[in-house]
XYZ file of C-alpha atoms in Angstrom:
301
model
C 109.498 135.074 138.955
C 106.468 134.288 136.985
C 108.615 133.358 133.459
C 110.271 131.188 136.070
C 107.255 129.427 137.136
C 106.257 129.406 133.236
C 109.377 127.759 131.984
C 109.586 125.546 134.991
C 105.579 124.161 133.623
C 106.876 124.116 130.272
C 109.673 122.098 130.719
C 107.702 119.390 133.374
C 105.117 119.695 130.132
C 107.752 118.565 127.979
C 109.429 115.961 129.616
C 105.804 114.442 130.571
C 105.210 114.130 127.159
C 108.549 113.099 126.072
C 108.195 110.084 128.494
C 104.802 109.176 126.847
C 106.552 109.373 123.591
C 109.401 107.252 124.517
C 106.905 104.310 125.987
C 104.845 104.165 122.956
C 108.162 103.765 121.225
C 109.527 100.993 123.232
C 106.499 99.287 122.700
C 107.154 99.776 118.717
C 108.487 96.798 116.314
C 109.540 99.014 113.197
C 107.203 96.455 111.748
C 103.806 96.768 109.639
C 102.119 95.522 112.211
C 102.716 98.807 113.561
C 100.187 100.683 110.922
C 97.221 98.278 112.199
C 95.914 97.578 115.490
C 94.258 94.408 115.786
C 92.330 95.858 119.045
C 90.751 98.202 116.838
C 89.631 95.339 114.915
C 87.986 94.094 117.164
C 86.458 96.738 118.533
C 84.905 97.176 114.863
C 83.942 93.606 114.746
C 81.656 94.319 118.308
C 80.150 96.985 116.431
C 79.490 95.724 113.128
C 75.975 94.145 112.268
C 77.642 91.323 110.118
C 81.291 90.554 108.033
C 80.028 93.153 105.490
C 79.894 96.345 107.660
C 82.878 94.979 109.564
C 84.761 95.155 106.403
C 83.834 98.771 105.931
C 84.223 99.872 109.459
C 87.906 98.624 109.503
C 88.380 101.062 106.133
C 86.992 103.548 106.998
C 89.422 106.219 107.523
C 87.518 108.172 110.619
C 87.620 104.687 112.701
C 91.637 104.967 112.424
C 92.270 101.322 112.485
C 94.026 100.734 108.968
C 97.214 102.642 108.252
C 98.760 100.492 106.312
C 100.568 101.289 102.927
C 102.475 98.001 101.979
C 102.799 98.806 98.462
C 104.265 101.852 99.714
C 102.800 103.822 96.915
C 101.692 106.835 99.527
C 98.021 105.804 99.972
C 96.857 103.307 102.297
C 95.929 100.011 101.646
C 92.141 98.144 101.504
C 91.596 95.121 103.273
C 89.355 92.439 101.976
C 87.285 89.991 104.616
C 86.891 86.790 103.435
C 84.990 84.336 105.495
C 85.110 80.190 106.075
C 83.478 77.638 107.724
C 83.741 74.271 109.344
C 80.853 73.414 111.926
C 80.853 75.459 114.788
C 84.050 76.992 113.967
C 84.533 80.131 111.319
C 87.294 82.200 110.373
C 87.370 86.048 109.055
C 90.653 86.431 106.797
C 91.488 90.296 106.874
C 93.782 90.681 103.606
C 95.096 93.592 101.824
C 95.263 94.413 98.916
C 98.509 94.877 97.611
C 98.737 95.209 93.735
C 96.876 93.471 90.866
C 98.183 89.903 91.391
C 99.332 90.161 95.347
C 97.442 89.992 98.514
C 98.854 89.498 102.069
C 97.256 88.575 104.814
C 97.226 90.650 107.899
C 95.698 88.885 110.141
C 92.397 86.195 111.061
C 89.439 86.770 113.506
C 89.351 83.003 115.534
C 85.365 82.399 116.247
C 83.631 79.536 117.741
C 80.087 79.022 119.125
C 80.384 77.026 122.572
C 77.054 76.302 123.655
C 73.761 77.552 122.625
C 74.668 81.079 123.704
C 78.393 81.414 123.999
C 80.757 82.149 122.039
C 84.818 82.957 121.891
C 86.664 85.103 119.790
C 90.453 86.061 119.546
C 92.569 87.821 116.399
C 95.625 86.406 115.593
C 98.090 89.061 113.324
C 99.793 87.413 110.556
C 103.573 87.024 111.507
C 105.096 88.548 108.274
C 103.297 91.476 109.599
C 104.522 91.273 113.290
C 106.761 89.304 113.478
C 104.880 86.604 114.895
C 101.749 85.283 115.314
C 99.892 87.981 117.722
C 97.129 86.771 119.709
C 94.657 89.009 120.588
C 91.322 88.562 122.535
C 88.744 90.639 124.287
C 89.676 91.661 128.214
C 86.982 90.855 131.104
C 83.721 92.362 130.562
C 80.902 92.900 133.446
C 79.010 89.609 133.337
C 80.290 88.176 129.996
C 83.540 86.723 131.298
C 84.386 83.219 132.945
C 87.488 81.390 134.005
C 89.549 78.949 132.247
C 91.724 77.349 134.381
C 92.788 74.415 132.143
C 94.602 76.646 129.463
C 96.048 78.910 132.161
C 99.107 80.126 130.575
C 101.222 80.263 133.717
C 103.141 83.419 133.169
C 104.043 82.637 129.831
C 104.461 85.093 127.594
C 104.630 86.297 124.148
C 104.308 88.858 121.662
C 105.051 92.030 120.348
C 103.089 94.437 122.801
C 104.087 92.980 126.038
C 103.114 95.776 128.388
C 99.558 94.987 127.279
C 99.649 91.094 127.720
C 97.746 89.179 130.288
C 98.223 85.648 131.875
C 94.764 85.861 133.405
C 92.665 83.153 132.085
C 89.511 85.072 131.372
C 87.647 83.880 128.192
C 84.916 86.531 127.284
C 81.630 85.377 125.907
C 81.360 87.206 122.681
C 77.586 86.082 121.549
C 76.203 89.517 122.445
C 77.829 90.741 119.685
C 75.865 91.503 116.391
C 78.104 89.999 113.949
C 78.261 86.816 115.776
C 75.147 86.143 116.150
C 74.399 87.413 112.511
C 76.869 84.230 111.131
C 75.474 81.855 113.389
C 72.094 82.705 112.290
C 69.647 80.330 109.984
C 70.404 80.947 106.337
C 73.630 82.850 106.295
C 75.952 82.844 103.081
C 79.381 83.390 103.755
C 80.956 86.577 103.474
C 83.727 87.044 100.628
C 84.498 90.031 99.478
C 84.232 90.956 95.710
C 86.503 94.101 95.854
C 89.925 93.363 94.399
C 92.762 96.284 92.975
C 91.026 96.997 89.948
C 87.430 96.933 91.555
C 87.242 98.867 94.549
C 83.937 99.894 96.511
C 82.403 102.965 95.171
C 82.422 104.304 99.191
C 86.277 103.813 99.533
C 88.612 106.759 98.900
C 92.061 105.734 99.938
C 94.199 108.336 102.378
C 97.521 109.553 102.776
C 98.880 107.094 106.138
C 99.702 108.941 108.913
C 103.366 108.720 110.115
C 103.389 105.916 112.840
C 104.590 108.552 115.753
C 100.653 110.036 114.764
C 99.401 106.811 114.523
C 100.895 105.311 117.682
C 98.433 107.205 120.140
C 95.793 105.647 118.544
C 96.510 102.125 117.897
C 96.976 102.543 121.890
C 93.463 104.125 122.415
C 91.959 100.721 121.421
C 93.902 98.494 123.792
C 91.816 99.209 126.560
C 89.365 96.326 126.566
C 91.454 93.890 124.987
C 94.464 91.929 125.789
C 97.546 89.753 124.086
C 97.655 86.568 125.109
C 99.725 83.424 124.449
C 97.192 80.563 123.620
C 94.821 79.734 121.019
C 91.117 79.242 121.983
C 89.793 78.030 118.848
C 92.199 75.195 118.515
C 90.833 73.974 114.533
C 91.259 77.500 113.204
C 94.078 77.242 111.963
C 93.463 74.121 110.673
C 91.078 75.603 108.570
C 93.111 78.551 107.804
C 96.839 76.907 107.270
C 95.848 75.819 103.542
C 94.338 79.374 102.390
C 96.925 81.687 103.647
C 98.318 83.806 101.684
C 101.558 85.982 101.959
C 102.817 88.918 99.047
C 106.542 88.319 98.295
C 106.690 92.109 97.031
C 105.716 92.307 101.358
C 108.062 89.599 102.493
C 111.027 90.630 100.981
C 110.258 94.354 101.369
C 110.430 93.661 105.665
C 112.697 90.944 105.611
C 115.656 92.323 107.094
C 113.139 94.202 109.835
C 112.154 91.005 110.387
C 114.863 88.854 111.182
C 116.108 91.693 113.264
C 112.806 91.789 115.254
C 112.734 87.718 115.478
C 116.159 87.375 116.847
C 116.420 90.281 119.321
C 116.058 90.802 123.175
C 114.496 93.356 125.016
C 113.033 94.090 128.346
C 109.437 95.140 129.305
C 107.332 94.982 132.281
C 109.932 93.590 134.385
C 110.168 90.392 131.578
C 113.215 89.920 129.311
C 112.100 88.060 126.020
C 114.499 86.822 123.817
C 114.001 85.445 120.137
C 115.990 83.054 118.415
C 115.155 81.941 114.391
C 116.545 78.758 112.924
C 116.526 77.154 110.098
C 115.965 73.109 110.378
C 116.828 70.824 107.127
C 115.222 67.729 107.036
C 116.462 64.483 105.533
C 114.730 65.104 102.107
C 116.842 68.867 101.817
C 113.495 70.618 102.688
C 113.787 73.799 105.065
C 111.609 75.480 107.797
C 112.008 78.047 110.109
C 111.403 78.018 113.672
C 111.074 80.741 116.237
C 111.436 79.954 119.720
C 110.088 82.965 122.583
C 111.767 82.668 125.993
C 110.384 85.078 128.662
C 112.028 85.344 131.757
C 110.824 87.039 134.899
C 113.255 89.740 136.604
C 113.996 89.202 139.886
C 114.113 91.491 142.399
């Protein structure tokens, strides 16, 4: 009776756990993206006192945001921060580095100051990374949230971690946070790192990734205050970041084919079925570009 009873709790153990498993891994992209979570990011970037300590937080191997190894030489890789103005409007460029002569972006923290003390933040992921651009932004917070009604989204959605997306339009005032009041202070020189392959940070020891079923868990731990979201809140970042982006072809090439899979497939979460469709447009002069159109539909009942 009671090995029963113990095999009967072993085997609801089992298939708890198996259907935790199988979640996180529906919620996968066999992507790189996968091996860095943009919420973590940003939870670093709350923490940080300025673009400095951010960039050490998000390599530091204890804080479990960074697992990527796109050089796939065993050890992960470091990512550089490399800061930009215009106005009221600055950008944080997180880029790894990749070999001697290749960097590739991963993604770019969106910030703008608002008013004398607001200010709103969002992370978009780079889309050779994941796919496609992945906007990220911080959820509703106990008095530091307000409602946007005029960008409202409408049930439109996008990206690679839909389970975790919100059509809510809640902007979050970020100017309680240390770094952002540090770059918006009197007399700050923007941050650019110094630290390239061959000139690494005496602090930084590089680690052996963990495999992404480890990693998974989490990535996921870090999704609790934030949220993926389809539109842009600093509308002139990527105006200033369009022109400075830059993208490893050892990296493109190496996920191309996981890539195109990911950009032209369908599947079904949280009672939405997206489907992804790449083309290729030629204009008159023979030049090329790529387009990728997101449809979400909602199930019906």
């Amino acid at each position: 009776m009671k090995i029963s009873k113990v095999f009967a709790s072993s085997f609801l153990f089992l298939t708890l756990m198996g259907a935790n498993v199988n979640g996180q891994d529906s919620d996968t992209t066999g992507l790189p993206g996968d091996d860095f979570s943009l919420e973590g990011a940003l939870e670093m970037f709350k923490k940080a006192s300025g673009p400095e300590a951010f960039e050490k937080l998000i390599n530091a191997e204890n804080n479990k945001v960074n697992n990527l190894d796109l050089n796939e030489d065993g050890l992960t890789d470091y990512i550089k921060v490399i800061n930009r103005k215009d106005k009221d409007v600055q950008i944080f460029v997180l880029q790894a580095v990749v070999s001697e002569n290749e960097f590739q972006d991963i993604a770019v923290i969106e910030l703008e100051k608002t008013g004398a003390e607001s200010a709103v933040l969002q992370i978009v992921g780079d889309e050779d990374i994941y796919g496609e651009e992945t906007i990220v932004e911080p959820g509703d917070e106990s008095g530091n949230a307000y409602l946007d009604f005029t960008n409202s989204p409408e049930g439109l959605i996008s990206g690679p971690s839909l389970a975790t997306t919100s059509t809510d339009a809640i902007i979050v005032n970020v100017w309680a946070w240390p770094a952002v009041r540090f770059v918006y202070a009197p007399g700050y020189r923007l941050w650019v790192s110094p630290w390239a392959w061959s000139a690494r940070p005496i602090w930084w020891r590089p680690w052996r990734p963990a495999t992404r079923i480890a990693f998974a868990p989490v990535r996921y731990s870090y999704r609790r205050h934030y949220v993926i979201v389809p539109t842009r809140r600093v509308v002139h970042a990527p105006v200033i970041y369009r022109p400075v982006r830059v993208s490893s072809v050892t990296v493109r090439n190496r996920n191309q084919v996981a890539v195109t899979k990911y950009r032209s497939t369908t599947v079904t979460r949280g009672g939405h079925k997206v489907s992804r469709k790449s083309t290729t447009v030629t204009g008159p002069r023979g030049n090329s570009v790529k387009r990728t159109k997101t449809t979400v539909r909602r199930r019906r009942n």
